[in-house]
Short mmCIF file of C-alpha atoms in Angstrom, two decimals:
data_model
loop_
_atom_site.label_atom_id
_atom_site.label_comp_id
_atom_site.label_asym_id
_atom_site.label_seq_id
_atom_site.Cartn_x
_atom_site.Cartn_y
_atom_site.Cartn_z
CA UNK A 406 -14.27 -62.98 -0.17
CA UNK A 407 -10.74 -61.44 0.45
CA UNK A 408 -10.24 -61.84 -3.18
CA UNK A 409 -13.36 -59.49 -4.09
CA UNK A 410 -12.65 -56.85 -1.43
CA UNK A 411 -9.23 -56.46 -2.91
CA UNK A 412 -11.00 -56.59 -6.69
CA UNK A 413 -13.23 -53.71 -5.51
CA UNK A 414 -10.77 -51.66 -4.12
CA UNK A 415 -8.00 -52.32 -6.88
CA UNK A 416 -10.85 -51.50 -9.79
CA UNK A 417 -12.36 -48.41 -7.37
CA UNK A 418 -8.80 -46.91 -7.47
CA UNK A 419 -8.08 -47.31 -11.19
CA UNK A 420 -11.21 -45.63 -12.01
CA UNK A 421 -10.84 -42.73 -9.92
CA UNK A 422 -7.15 -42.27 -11.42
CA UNK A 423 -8.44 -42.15 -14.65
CA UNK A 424 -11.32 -39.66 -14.16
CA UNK A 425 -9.18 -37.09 -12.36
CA UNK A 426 -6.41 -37.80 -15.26
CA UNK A 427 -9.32 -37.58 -17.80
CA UNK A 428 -10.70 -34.42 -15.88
CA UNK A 429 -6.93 -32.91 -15.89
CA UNK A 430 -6.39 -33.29 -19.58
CA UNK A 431 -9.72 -31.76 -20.31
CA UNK A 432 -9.27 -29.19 -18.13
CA UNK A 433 -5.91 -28.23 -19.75
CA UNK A 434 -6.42 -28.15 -22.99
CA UNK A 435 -9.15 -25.16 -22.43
CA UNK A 436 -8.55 -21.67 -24.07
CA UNK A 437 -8.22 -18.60 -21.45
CA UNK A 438 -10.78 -16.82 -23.04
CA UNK A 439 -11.65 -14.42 -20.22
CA UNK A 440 -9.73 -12.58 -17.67
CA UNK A 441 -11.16 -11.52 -13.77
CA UNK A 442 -9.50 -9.06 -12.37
CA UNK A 443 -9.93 -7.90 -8.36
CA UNK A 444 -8.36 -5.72 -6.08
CA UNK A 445 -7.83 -6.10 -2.33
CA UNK A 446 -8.26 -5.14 0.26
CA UNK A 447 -10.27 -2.72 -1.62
CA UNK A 448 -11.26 -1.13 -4.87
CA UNK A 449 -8.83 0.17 -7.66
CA UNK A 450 -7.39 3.61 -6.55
CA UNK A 451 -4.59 4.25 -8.47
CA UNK A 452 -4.65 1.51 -11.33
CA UNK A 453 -7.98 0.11 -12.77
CA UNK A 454 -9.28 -3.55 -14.31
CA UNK A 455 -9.17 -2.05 -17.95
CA UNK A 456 -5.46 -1.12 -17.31
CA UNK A 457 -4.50 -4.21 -15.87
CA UNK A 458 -6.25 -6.02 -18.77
CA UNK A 459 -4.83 -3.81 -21.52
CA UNK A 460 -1.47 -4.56 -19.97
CA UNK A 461 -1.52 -8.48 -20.13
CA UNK A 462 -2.97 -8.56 -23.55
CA UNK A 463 0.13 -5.96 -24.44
CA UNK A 464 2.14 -8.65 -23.32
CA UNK A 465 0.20 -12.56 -24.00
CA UNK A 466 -1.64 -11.11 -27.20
CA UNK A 467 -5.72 -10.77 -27.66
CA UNK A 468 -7.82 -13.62 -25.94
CA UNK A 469 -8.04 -16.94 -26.31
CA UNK A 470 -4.79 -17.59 -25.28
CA UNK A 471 -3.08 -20.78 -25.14
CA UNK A 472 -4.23 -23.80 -22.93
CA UNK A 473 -3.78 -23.54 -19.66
CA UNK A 474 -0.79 -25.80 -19.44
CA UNK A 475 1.00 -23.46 -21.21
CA UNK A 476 0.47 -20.55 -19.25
CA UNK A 477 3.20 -20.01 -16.61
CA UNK A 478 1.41 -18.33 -13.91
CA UNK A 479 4.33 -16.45 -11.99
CA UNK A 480 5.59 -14.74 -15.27
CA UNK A 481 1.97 -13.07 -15.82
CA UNK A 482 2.52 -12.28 -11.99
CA UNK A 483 6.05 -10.16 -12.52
CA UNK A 484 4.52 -8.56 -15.52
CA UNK A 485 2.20 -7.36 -13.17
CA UNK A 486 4.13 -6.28 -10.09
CA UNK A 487 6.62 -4.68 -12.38
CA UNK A 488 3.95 -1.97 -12.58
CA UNK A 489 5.20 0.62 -10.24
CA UNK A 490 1.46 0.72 -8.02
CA UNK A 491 1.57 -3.20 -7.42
CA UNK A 492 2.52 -4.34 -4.07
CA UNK A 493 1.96 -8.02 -5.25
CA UNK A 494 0.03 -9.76 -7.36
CA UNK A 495 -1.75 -13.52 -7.42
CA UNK A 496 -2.79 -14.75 -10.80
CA UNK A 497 -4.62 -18.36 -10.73
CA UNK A 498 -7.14 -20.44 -12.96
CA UNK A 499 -10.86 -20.70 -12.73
CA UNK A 500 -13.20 -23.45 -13.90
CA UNK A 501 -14.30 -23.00 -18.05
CA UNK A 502 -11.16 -20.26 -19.21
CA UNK A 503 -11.37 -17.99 -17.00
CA UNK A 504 -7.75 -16.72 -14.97
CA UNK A 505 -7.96 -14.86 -11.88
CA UNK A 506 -6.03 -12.04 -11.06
CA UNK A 507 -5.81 -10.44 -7.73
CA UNK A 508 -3.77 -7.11 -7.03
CA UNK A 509 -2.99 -5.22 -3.79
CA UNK A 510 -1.79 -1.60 -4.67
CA UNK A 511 1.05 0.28 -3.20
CA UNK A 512 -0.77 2.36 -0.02
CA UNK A 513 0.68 5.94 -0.38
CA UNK A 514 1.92 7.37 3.52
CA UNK A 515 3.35 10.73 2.29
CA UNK A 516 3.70 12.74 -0.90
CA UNK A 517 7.05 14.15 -1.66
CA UNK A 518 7.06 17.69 -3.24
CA UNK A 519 10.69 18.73 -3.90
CA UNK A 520 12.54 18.68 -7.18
CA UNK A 521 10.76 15.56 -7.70
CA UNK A 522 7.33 14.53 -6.44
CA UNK A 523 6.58 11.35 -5.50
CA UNK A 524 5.15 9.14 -3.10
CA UNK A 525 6.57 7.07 -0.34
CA UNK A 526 4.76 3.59 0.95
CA UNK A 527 4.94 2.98 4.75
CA UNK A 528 7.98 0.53 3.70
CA UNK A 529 9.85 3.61 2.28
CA UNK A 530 9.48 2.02 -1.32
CA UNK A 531 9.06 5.28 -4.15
CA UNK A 532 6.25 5.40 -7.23
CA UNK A 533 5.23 8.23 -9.28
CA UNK A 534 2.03 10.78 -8.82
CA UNK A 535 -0.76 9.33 -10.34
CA UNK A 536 -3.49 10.81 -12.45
CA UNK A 537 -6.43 8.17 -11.75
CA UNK A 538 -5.83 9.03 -7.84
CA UNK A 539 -4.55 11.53 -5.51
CA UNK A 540 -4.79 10.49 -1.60
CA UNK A 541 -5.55 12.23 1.46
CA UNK A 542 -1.55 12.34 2.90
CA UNK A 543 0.71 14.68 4.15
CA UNK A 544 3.16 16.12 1.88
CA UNK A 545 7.37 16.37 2.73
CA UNK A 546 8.09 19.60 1.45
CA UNK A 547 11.57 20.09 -0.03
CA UNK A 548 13.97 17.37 -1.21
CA UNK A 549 14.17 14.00 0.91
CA UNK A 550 17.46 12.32 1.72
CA UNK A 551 17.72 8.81 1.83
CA UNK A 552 19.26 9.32 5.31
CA UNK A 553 16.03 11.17 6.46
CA UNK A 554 14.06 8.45 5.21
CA UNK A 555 13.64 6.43 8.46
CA UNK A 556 12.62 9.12 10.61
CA UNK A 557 9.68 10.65 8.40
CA UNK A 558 8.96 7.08 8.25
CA UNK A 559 8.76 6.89 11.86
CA UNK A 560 7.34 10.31 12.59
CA UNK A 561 4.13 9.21 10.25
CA UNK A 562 4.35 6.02 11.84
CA UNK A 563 3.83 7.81 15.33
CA UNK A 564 1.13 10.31 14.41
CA UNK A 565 -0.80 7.71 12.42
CA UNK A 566 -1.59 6.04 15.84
CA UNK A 567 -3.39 9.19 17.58
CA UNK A 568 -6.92 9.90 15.83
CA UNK A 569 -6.82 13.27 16.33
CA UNK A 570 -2.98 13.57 15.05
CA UNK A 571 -3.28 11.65 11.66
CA UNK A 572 -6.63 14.16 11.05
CA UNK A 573 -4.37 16.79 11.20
CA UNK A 574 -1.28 16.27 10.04
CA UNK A 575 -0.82 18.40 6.60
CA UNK A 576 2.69 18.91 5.86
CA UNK A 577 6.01 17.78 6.87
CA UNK A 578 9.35 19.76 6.71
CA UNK A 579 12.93 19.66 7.55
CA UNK A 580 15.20 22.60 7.86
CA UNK A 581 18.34 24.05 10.46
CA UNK A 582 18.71 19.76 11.38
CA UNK A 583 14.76 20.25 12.68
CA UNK A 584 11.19 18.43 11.78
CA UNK A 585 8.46 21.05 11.33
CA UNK A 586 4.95 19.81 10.87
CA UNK A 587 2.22 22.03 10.14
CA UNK A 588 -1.89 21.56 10.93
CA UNK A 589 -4.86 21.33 8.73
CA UNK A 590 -6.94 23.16 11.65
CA UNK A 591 -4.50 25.32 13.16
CA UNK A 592 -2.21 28.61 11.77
CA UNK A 593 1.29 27.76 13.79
CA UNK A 594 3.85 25.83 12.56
CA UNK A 595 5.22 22.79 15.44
CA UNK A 596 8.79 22.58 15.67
CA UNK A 597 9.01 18.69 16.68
CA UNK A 598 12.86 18.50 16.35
CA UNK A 599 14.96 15.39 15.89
CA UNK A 600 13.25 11.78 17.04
CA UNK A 601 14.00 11.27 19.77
CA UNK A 602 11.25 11.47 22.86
CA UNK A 603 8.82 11.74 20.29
CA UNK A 604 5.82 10.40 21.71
CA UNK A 605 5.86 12.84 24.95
CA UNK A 606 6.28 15.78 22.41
CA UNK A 607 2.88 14.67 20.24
CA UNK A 608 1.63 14.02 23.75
CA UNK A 609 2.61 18.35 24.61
CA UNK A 610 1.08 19.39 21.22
CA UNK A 611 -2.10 17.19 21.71
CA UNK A 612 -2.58 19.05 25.29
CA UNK A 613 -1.64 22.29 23.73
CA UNK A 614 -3.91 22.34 20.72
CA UNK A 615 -7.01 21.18 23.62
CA UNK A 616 -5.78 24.68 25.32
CA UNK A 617 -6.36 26.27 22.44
CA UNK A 618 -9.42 25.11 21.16
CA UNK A 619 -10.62 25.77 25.08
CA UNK A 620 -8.91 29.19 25.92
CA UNK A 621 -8.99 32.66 24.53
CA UNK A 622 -4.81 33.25 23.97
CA UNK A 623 -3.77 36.58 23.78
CA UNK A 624 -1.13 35.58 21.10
CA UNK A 625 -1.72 34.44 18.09
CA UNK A 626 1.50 32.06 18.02
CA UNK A 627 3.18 31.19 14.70
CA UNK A 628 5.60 28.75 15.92
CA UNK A 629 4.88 25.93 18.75
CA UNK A 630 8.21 24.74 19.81
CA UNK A 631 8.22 20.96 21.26
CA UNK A 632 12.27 20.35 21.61
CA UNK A 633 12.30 21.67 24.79
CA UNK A 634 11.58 19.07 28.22
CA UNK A 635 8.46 19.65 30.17
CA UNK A 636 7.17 22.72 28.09
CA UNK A 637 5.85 24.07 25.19
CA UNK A 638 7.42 27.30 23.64
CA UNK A 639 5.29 29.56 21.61
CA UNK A 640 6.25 32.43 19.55
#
């Protein structure tokens, strides 16, 4: 009876071996003979499926392509990510030919209009102006130094948390060692200053632009200065 069980078993095992290994072999020798291409966490804004295609054929050649064995996965990956909208990208194998491809795009925080115009992602990493796409951001106006980097970083980073802020936020400049920022819904510039106590000075403009919206001023003020402790300067 012992003898049997172990029989069983033994035989059981052997066969399931050799249908996976049977399966695997199969499996590998398959042609890629289509390519599915996705985007996350949403659609294609600045690249597109045709473009990503186009680009791995330019690379592998016209479909079928070789089995699937032969296919080394990460290398279709940094052809890929070396495209300058790529964050990352996953490439993996479906059932019957078919490889996956999954992208996340770059996720533009400000536009840089100086000498050169560019975008910056909320990790401070540059690409190009697009065609296929233009987003909704503030712009930096003039050229950006690297050492200035951080704090318009940081300054979006801020305003991005207030609703009512990242609505409004339309342009950022620096000039006489001083952040400006200027308002979609308002005509004065706000003179924020360096970084530091930041979050009390949104917290001044966000009580100042409620006056406004509330009150009848008898100025028309072109510049709301922030730098200054406790108050709000208008000119």
């Amino acid at each position: 009876m012992q003898l049997n069980k172990y029989l069983f078993f033994t035989t059981a095992l052997i066969s399931m071996v050799l249908i996976s290994t049977f399966a695997y072999l199969r499996n590998s020798k398959r042609l890629v003979e289509k390519i599915v291409i996705s985007f996350e966490p949403q659609e294609a804004r600045f690249l597109s499926a045709a473009l990503v295609n186009k680009l791995l054929i330019q690379n592998k050649g016209v479909l079928p392509w070789k089995t699937k064995d032969s296919l080394v996965l990460s290398m279709l990956e940094n052809i890929i990510e070396e495209n300058p909208y790529v964050l990352n990208a996953e490439v993996f194998h479906f059932q019957q030919g078919v490889l996956g491809v999954n992208i996340h795009e770059k996720n533009a925080v400000v536009r840089v209009h100086g000498t050169e115009q560019y975008y910056l992602d909320e990790t401070g990493d540059q690409f190009p102006i697009s065609k296929n796409h233009t987003p909704k951001v503030p712009v930096f106006l003039g050229a950006l130094e690297e050492e200035q980097k951080d704090d318009l970083l940081s300054l979006i980073d801020q305003i991005d948390k207030d609703s009512f802020l990242q609505g409004e936020l339309a342009s950022i400049h620096y000039r006489s060692n001083s952040y400006f920022i200027g308002l979609r819904s308002y005509g004065f510039e706000v003179e924020i200053g360096q970084m530091r106590h930041l979050s009390q000075k949104l917290s001044k403009l966000k009580v100042f632009c409620a006056y406004h919206d509330n009150s009848k001023l008898e100025k028309n003020y072109t510049l709301i200065n922030l730098k200054f402790k406790n108050q709000v300067v208008g000119s």
